[in-house]
Coordinates of C-alpha atoms in Angstrom, one line a residue:
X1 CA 141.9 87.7 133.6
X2 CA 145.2 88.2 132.2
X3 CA 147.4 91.3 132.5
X4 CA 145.5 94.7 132.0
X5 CA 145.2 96.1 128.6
X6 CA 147.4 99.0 127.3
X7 CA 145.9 102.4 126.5
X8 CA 148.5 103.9 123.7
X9 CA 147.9 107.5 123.1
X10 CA 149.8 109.5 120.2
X11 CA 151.9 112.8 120.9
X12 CA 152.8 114.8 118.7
X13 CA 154.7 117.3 121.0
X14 CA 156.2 117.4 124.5
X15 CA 152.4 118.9 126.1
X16 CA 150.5 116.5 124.2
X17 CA 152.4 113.7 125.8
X18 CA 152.0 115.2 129.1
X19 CA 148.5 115.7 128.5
X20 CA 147.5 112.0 127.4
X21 CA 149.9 110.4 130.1
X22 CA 147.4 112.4 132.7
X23 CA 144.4 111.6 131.6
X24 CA 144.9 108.0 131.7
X25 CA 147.5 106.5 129.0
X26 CA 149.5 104.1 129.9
X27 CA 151.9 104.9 126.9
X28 CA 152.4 107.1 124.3
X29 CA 154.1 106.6 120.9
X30 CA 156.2 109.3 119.5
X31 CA 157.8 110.3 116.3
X32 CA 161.6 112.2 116.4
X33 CA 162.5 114.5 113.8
X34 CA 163.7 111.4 111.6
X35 CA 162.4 108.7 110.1
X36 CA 158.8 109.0 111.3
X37 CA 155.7 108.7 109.0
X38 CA 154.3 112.3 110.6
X39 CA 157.0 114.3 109.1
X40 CA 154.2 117.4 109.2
X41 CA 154.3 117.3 113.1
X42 CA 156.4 119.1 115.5
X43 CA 157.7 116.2 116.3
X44 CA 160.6 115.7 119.6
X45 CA 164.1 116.8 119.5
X46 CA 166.2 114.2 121.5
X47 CA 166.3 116.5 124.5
X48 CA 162.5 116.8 124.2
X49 CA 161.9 112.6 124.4
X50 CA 164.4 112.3 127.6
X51 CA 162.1 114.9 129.0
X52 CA 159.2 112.9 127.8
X53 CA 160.9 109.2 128.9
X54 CA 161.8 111.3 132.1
X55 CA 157.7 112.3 133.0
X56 CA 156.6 109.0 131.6
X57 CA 158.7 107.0 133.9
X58 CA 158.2 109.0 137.0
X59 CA 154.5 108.2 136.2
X60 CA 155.5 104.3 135.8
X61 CA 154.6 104.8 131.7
X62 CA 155.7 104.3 128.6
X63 CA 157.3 105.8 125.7
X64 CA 157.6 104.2 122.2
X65 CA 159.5 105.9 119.1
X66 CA 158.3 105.8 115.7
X67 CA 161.0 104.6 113.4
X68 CA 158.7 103.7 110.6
X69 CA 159.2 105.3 107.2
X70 CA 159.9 102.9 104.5
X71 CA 163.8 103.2 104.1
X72 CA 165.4 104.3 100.9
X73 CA 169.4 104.1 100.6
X74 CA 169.9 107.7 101.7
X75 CA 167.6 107.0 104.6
X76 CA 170.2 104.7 106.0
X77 CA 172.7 107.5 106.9
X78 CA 173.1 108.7 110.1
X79 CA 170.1 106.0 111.7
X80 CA 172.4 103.8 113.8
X81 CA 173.6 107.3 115.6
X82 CA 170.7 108.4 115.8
X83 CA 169.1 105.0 117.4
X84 CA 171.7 105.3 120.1
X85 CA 170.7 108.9 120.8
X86 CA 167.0 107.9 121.4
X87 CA 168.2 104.6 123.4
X88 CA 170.4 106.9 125.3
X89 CA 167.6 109.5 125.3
X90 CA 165.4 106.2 127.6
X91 CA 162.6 104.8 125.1
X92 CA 161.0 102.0 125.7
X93 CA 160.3 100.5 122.4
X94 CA 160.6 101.5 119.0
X95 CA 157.9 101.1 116.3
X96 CA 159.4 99.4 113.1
X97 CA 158.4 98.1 109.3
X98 CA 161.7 98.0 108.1
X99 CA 163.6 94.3 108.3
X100 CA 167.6 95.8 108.5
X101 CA 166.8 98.1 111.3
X102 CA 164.5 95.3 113.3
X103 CA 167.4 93.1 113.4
X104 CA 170.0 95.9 114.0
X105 CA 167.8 97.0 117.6
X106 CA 167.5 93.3 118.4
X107 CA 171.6 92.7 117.8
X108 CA 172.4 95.9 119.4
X109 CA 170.1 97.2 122.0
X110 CA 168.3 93.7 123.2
X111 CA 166.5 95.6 126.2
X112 CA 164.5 98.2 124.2
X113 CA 161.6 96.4 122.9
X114 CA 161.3 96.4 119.2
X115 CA 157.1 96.6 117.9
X116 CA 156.7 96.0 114.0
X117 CA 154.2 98.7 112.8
X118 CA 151.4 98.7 110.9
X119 CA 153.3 100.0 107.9
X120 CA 153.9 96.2 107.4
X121 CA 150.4 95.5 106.9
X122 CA 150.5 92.0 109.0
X123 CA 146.9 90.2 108.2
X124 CA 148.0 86.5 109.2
X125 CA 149.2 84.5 112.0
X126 CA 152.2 83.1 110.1
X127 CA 153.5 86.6 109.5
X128 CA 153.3 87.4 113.5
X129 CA 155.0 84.0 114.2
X130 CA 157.8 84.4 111.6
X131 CA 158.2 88.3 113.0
X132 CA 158.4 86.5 116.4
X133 CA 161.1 84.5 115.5
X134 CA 162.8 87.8 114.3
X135 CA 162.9 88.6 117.6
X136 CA 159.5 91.2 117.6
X137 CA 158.2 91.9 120.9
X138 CA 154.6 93.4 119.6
X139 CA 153.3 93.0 116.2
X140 CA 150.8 96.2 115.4
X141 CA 148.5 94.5 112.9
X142 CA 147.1 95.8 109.9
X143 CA 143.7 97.5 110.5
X144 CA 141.7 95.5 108.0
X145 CA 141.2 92.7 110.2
X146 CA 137.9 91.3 111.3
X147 CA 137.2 90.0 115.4
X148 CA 137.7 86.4 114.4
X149 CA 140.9 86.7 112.0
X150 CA 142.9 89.1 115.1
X151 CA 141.6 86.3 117.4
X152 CA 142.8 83.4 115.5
X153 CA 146.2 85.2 115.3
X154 CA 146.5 86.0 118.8
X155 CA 145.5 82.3 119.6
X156 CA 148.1 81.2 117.2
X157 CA 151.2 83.1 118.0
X158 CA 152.5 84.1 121.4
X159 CA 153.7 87.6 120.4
X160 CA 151.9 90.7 122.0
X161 CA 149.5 92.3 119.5
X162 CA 148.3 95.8 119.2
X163 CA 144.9 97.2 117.5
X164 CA 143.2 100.4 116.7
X165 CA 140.9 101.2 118.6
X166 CA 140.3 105.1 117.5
X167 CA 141.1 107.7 114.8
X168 CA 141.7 108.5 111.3
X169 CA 141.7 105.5 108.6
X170 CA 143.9 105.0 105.3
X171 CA 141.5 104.4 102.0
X172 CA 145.1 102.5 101.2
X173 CA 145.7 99.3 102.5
X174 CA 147.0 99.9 106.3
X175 CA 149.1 103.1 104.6
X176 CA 150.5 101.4 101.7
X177 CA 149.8 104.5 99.7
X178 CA 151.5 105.8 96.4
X179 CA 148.3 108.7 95.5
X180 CA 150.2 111.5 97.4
X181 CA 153.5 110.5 95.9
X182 CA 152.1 110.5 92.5
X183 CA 149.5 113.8 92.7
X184 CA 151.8 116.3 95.1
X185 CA 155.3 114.3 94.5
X186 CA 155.1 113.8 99.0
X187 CA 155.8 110.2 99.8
X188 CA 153.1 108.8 102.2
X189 CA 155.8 106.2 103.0
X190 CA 158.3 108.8 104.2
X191 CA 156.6 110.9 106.1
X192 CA 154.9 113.6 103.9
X193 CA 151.3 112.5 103.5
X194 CA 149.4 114.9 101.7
X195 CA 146.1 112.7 102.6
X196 CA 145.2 113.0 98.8
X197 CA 142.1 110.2 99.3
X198 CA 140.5 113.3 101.3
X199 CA 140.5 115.6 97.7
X200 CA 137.2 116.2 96.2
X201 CA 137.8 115.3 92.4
X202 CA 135.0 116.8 89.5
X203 CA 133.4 114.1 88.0
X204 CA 131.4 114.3 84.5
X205 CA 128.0 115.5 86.7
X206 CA 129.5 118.2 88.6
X207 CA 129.0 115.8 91.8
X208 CA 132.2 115.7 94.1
X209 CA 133.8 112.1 94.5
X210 CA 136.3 111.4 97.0
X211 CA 137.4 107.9 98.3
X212 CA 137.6 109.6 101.9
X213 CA 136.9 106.5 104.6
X214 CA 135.1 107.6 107.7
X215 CA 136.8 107.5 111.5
X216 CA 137.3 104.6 113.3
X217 CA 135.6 104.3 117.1
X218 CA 135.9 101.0 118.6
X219 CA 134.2 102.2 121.8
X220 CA 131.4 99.4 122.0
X221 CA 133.9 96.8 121.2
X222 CA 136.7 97.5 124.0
X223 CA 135.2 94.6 125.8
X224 CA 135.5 92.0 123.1
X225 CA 139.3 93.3 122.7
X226 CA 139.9 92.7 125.8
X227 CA 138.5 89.2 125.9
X228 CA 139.9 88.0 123.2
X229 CA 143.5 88.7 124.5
X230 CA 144.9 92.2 122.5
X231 CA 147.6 93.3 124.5
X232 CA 147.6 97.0 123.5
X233 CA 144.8 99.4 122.2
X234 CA 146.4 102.3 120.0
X235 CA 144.0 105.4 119.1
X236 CA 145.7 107.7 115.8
X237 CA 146.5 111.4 116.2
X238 CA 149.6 112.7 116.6
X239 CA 148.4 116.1 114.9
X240 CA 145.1 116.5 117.3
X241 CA 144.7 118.8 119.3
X242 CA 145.2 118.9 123.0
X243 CA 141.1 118.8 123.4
X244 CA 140.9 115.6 121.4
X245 CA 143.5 114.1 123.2
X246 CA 142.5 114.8 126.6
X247 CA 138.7 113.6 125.8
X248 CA 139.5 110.7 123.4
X249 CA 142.2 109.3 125.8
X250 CA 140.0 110.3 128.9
X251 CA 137.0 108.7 127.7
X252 CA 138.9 105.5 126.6
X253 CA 140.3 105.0 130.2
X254 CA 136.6 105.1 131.6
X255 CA 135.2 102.4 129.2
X256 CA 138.7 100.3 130.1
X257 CA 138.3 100.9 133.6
X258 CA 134.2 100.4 133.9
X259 CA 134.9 96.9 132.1
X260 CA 137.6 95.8 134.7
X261 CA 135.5 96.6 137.1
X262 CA 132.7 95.0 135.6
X263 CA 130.5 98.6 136.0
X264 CA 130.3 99.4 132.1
X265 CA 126.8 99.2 131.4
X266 CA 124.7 100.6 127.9
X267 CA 123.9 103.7 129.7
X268 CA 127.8 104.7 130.6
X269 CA 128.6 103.4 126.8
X270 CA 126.3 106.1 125.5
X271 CA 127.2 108.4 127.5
X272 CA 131.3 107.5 126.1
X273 CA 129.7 107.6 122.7
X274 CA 128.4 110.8 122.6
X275 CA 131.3 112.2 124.5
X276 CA 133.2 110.8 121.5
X277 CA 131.4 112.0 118.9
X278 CA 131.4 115.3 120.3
X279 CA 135.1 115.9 119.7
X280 CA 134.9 114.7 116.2
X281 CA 134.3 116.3 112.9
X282 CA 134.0 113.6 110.8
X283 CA 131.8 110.1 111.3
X284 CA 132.7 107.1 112.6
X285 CA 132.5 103.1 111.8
X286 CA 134.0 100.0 113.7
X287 CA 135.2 99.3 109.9
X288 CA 136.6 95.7 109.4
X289 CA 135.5 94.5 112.9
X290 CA 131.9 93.3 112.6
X291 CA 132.4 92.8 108.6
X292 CA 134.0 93.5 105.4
X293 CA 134.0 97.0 105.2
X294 CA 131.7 98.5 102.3
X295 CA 130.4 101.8 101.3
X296 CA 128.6 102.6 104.8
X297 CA 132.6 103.2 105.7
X298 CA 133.3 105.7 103.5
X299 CA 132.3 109.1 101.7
X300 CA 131.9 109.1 98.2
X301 CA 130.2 112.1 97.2
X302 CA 132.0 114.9 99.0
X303 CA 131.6 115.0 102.8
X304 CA 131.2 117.8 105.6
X305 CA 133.5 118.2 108.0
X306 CA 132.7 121.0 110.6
X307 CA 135.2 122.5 113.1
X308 CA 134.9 121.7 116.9
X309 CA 133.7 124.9 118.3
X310 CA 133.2 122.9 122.0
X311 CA 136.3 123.1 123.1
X312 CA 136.4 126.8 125.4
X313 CA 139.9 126.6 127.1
X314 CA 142.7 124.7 128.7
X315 CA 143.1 125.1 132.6
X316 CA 146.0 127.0 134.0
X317 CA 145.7 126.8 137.2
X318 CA 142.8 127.3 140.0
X319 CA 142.9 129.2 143.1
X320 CA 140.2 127.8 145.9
X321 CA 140.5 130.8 148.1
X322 CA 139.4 133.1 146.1
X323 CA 137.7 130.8 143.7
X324 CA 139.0 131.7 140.2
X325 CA 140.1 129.3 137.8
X326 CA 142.7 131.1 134.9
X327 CA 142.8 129.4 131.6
X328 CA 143.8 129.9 128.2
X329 CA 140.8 130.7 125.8
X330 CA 140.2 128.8 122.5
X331 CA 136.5 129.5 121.3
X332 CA 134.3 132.0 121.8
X333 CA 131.8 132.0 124.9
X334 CA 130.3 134.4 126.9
X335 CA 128.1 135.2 130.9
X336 CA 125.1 132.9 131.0
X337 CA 126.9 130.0 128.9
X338 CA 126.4 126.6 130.5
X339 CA 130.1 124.9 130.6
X340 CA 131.6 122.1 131.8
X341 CA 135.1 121.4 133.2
X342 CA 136.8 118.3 132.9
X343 CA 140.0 117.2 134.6
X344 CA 142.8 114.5 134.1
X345 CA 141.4 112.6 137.1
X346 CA 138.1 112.1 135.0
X347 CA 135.9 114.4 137.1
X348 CA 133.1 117.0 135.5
X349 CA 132.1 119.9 137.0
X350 CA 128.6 121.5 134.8
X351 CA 127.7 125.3 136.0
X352 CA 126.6 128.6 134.1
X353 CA 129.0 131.2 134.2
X354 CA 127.9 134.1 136.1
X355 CA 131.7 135.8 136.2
X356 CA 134.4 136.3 133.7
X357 CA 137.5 138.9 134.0
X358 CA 140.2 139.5 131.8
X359 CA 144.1 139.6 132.6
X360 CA 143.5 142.8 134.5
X361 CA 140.5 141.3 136.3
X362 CA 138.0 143.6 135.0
X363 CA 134.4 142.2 134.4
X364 CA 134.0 141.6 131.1
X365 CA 130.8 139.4 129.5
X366 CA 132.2 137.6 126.7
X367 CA 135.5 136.0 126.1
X368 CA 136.1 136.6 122.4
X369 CA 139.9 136.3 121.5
X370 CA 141.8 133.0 121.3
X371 CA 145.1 132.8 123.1
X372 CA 144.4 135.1 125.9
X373 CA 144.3 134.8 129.2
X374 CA 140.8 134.7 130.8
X375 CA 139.6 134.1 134.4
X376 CA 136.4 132.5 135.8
X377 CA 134.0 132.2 139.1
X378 CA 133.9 128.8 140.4
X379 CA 133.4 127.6 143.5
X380 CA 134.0 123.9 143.9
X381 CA 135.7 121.2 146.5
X382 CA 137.5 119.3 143.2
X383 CA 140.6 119.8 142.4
X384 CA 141.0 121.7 138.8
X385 CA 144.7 121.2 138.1
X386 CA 146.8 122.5 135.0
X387 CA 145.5 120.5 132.0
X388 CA 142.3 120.6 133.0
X389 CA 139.8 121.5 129.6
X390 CA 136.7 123.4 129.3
X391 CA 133.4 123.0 127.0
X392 CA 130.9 124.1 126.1
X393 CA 127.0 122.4 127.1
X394 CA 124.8 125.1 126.0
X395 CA 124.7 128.4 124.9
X396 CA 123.2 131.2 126.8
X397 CA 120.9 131.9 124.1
X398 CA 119.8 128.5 124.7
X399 CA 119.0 128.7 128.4
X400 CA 116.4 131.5 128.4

């Protein structure tokens, strides 16, 4: 077998990068505060990626830098600075649609790998190969692709390729979009996506229709990826939460890992599923993979999207002495609540709560208010570092 697969995780900040590096990507993909197509994210300052190229390498992983926006002439002022600062800053590889700037990285900066986005909607393998004679390194291809057309191409070229494997899906063809430039006046193209295929428009009934497409979740399919020779797998999200991340990213290095080591059976996939589907709030499809995509994929009459609620708190840190883990809260949960605890390492920990204290330490039986510090009884022989998440399994309510 050839050369492990990539897991490429978004960030859309320095802790989200952190957070996905720990629990098991092997890169992340970035956007600065230029030229990216997430223009609604916080997005890195160029002290912020060299402390993200800084962690990443230290870990021995990478960082790539959205420059992806389709270029107007105003555009091109100030980009060939500001590629030096995030060369200088230590990316790894850039992510690119436009033709001027691919050649200009090539010419300039040969040892930074240049990947051609999926802003270029590349859907044949005499697209990759001219792209490969432009001096691409990775071709990210468009996601409309079936199993057999990304094998063909992958057969047929010698360029790395890079899929989706996870996340949100354009109703426009790989992003191509002008509906939010033409309804809010925010190009898609540039960075200001107002996601206007998720609006519910009045029809002549009084029935909702949207053009909304559901989720993408490739999790059965990672081994045929694999086998069929994709270089890197790429899950969408640069605006998810921390949660998301750490379980998406987590669960993803588990079904990568179990198929190496030839240990991923139907029981451990459902197991990944349901994980999955847990931290979602809208459904999911494998799309283009199996066939051409066709209603089944999308919403047409309205949709319901419900909030997380699952996600109880982020780890701080976790003292086994006295046996109290502090976190940060997120949702509501209260004494009697079976929870689980998850770390970067993949381990979970499942007990009902039986102590919780406030900053001061006073007993208190339900943790009601977002943002504040919280402790819990635990007594365990895992290590629970920082970054470690808490859920919820089942409610107290539910247990007597």
């Amino acid at each position: 077998m050839s050369k492990k697969i990539e897991l490429l995780s978004p960030a859309g900040d320095i802790e989200r990068l952190k957070v996905t590096l720990l629990y098991g990507a092997d890169a992340v993909y970035i956007g600065g505060q230029k030229y990216s197509l997430r223009a609604n994210a916080t997005n890195f300052s160029i002290n912020e990626i060299k402390e993200g190229c800084n962690f990443a390498h230290k870990l021995g992983k990478k960082v790539h830098l959205t420059l992806n926006i389709v270029f107007h002439n105003e555009d091109m002022s100030g980009v060939k600075e500001y590629i030096k600062e995030v060369v200088d800053a230590g990316i790894d590889a850039f992510i690119v649609s436009d033709p001027f700037i691919i050649s200009y990285i090539k010419k300039k900066y040969p040892n930074v790998e240049v990947h051609l986005s999926t802003q270029n909607s590349t859907t044949n393998y005499k697209a990759v190969e001219f792209f490969e004679g432009e001096g691409v390194d990775r071709v990210v291809l468009a996601r409309e692709l079936s199993k057999d057309e990304i094998s063909y191409i992958i057969k047929n070229t010698n360029v790395d390729i890079e899929t989706f494997i996870h996340g949100a899906m354009c109703t426009c063809f790989s992003g191509r979009c002008a509906l939010s430039n033409y309804v809010t006046n925010r190009d898609a193209n540039r960075g200001g996506c107002a996601q206007v295929c998720r609006f519910a428009f009045q029809v002549k009934d009084e029935k909702d229709f949207t053009m909304a497409t559901k989720d993408m979740n490739m999790a059965k399919y990672i081994g045929d990826l694999i086998d069929i020779g994709v270089t890197s797998m790429k899950v969408e999200g640069r605006m998810r939460s921390l949660y998301y991340l750490a379980t998406v990213i987590g669960t993803y290095r588990n079904i990568i890992d179990d198929y190496y080591d030839e240990t991923l059976t139907e029981e451990k996939i459902k197991i990944y599923e349901d994980r999955l589907a847990k931290v979602a709030n809208r459904e999911t499809s494998s799309h283009y993979f199996l066939k051409e995509a066709d209603y089944t994929d999308q919403y047409y009459t309205g949709r319901v999207e419900v909030s997380n609620q699952d996600y109880l708190g982020q780890v701080i840190s976790y003292d086994k002495d006295k046996q109290l883990l502090k976190f940060i809260e997120r949702n509501y949960f209260e004494v009697g609540d079976t929870i689980e605890v998850f770390t970067p390492a993949g381990e979970h920990l499942d007990f009902i709560l039986e102590e919780l204290f406030d900053d001061e330490m006073n007993s208190i039986p339900v943790a009601r208010h977002p943002d504040n510090i919280y402790y819990l009884r635990v007594d365990t022989l895992i290590n629970i570092p920082t970054y470690s998440m808490i859920k919820i399994v089942s409610r107290r309510k539910d247990n007597e």
